[in-house]
Amino acid sequence: MFLRIDDRLVHGQVVTAWIKQLNVKSILVIDDLAAGNPIISKALTMATPKNIKLVIKSVEDAKSCLCDFEEKDLLIITKAPVNAKKVIQENLCYEWKMNVGNMGMDAGRKKYAQTVYLDEENYAAIKELEAIENIDIFMQTVPGQTVTKF
């Protein structure tokens, strides 16, 4: 199962690079704000190519919906590792690839890569997930770029 951490959710890099690289047919956005806000949902829908199915779920709802998708056809996107941790821990039956692609600069965040800044809570979530055997966590902005580990 491929999960991308990207605080911009669906945007140009996802649409032009990751969808093509992964050959996905569906995107699952896991974000409480987007799931509850029709304006944000509409913007994400407009950013998604017409041939790609977009599903937007809250973190709680996403925990139990993964079996509704074909694993090889799905790209999961959420804004933060803490959200990813909640979903992954409820779905440990999958082999996970967690791509930390973009979390912007903000107060209280430390730089880990050119586009990855994490606060203590999100860094701790990554470290907890790294301890689980079937999860590969890496930083990479776009396919073809060098992969970096924490």
XYZ file of C-alpha atoms in Angstrom:
150
model
C 0.000 0.000 0.000
C 1.491 3.350 -1.024
C 0.860 6.322 1.263
C 2.213 9.808 0.653
C 2.586 12.487 3.292
C 1.979 15.824 1.591
C 0.465 18.834 3.303
C -0.786 20.101 -0.063
C -2.743 16.861 -0.701
C -3.627 16.742 -4.437
C -1.476 19.122 -6.518
C 0.829 19.224 -9.538
C 3.552 16.823 -8.350
C 0.965 14.250 -7.365
C -0.985 14.623 -10.596
C 1.945 14.773 -13.022
C 4.491 12.505 -11.335
C 3.126 10.140 -8.705
C -0.081 9.096 -10.461
C 1.914 8.223 -13.569
C 4.728 6.483 -11.668
C 2.371 4.356 -9.589
C -0.192 3.842 -12.363
C -3.035 4.479 -9.922
C -6.727 4.572 -10.685
C -7.874 5.957 -7.317
C -6.689 8.514 -4.781
C -7.789 8.320 -1.172
C -7.319 11.639 0.620
C -7.346 11.217 4.390
C -7.995 14.578 5.978
C -10.593 15.613 8.554
C -10.837 19.196 7.283
C -11.251 18.228 3.623
C -13.777 15.507 4.500
C -15.948 18.016 6.304
C -15.581 21.019 4.008
C -17.343 20.976 0.620
C -15.229 23.842 -0.730
C -11.955 22.020 -0.033
C -13.446 18.789 -1.384
C -14.471 20.557 -4.600
C -10.971 22.064 -5.013
C -9.374 18.624 -4.592
C -11.838 17.159 -7.087
C -10.956 19.866 -9.610
C -7.224 19.143 -9.145
C -7.711 15.417 -9.769
C -7.607 14.140 -13.362
C -11.006 13.030 -14.665
C -9.836 9.428 -15.186
C -8.836 9.076 -11.504
C -11.387 8.298 -8.804
C -11.033 10.610 -5.783
C -12.330 9.595 -2.362
C -12.015 11.919 0.629
C -12.364 10.441 4.118
C -11.821 11.564 7.680
C -9.018 9.827 9.553
C -11.550 7.795 11.531
C -13.498 6.699 8.434
C -10.321 5.849 6.519
C -9.241 3.278 9.109
C -11.843 0.803 7.887
C -12.231 1.593 4.176
C -8.986 0.288 2.637
C -10.516 -3.053 1.704
C -12.825 -1.135 -0.666
C -9.872 -0.456 -2.998
C -7.503 -2.483 -5.146
C -4.145 -2.036 -3.435
C -2.140 -1.789 -6.671
C -4.482 0.929 -8.018
C -4.506 3.201 -4.953
C -2.532 6.244 -3.835
C -3.284 7.360 -0.284
C -2.452 10.943 0.658
C -2.609 12.588 4.063
C -1.085 15.754 5.488
C 0.810 14.344 8.457
C 2.507 11.223 9.797
C 0.227 11.224 12.859
C -2.751 10.633 10.536
C -0.880 7.939 8.615
C 0.011 6.185 11.867
C -3.654 5.939 12.902
C -4.651 4.363 9.582
C -1.632 2.067 9.244
C -1.948 0.707 12.775
C -5.508 -0.409 11.953
C -4.331 -2.041 8.694
C -1.115 -3.899 9.465
C -2.058 -6.702 7.076
C -0.625 -4.623 4.190
C 2.974 -4.076 3.156
C 3.321 -0.299 3.445
C 5.465 2.183 1.537
C 5.214 5.564 3.240
C 6.601 8.430 1.183
C 7.176 11.585 3.190
C 7.139 14.102 0.369
C 6.208 17.517 1.633
C 5.573 19.100 5.008
C 6.340 22.785 4.907
C 8.270 24.983 7.265
C 6.375 26.074 10.357
C 7.038 27.122 13.940
C 8.282 24.219 16.036
C 9.343 22.110 13.047
C 12.836 20.812 12.344
C 14.196 20.313 8.817
C 14.786 16.689 7.737
C 14.949 17.191 3.972
C 14.534 20.036 1.497
C 10.726 19.806 1.669
C 10.229 17.952 4.957
C 9.891 19.814 8.249
C 8.476 17.888 11.206
C 7.413 18.771 14.715
C 8.148 16.393 17.592
C 4.744 14.668 17.431
C 5.031 13.814 13.720
C 8.667 12.757 14.036
C 7.684 10.458 16.928
C 4.907 8.959 14.757
C 7.466 8.154 12.043
C 9.816 6.565 14.551
C 6.994 4.398 15.937
C 6.036 3.292 12.424
C 9.664 2.543 11.516
C 9.732 -0.043 14.288
C 7.021 -2.048 12.501
C 8.480 -4.642 10.155
C 6.206 -4.255 7.114
C 6.589 -0.481 6.718
C 9.185 1.168 4.467
C 9.409 4.903 5.224
C 11.365 7.245 2.975
C 11.600 10.869 1.909
C 11.290 11.664 -1.792
C 9.641 14.676 -3.413
C 9.139 13.189 -6.883
C 9.870 9.829 -8.543
C 13.439 9.581 -9.790
C 14.779 11.823 -7.035
C 17.177 10.269 -4.548
C 15.424 8.443 -1.719
C 16.434 9.530 1.783
C 15.760 7.663 5.031
C 15.242 9.222 8.441
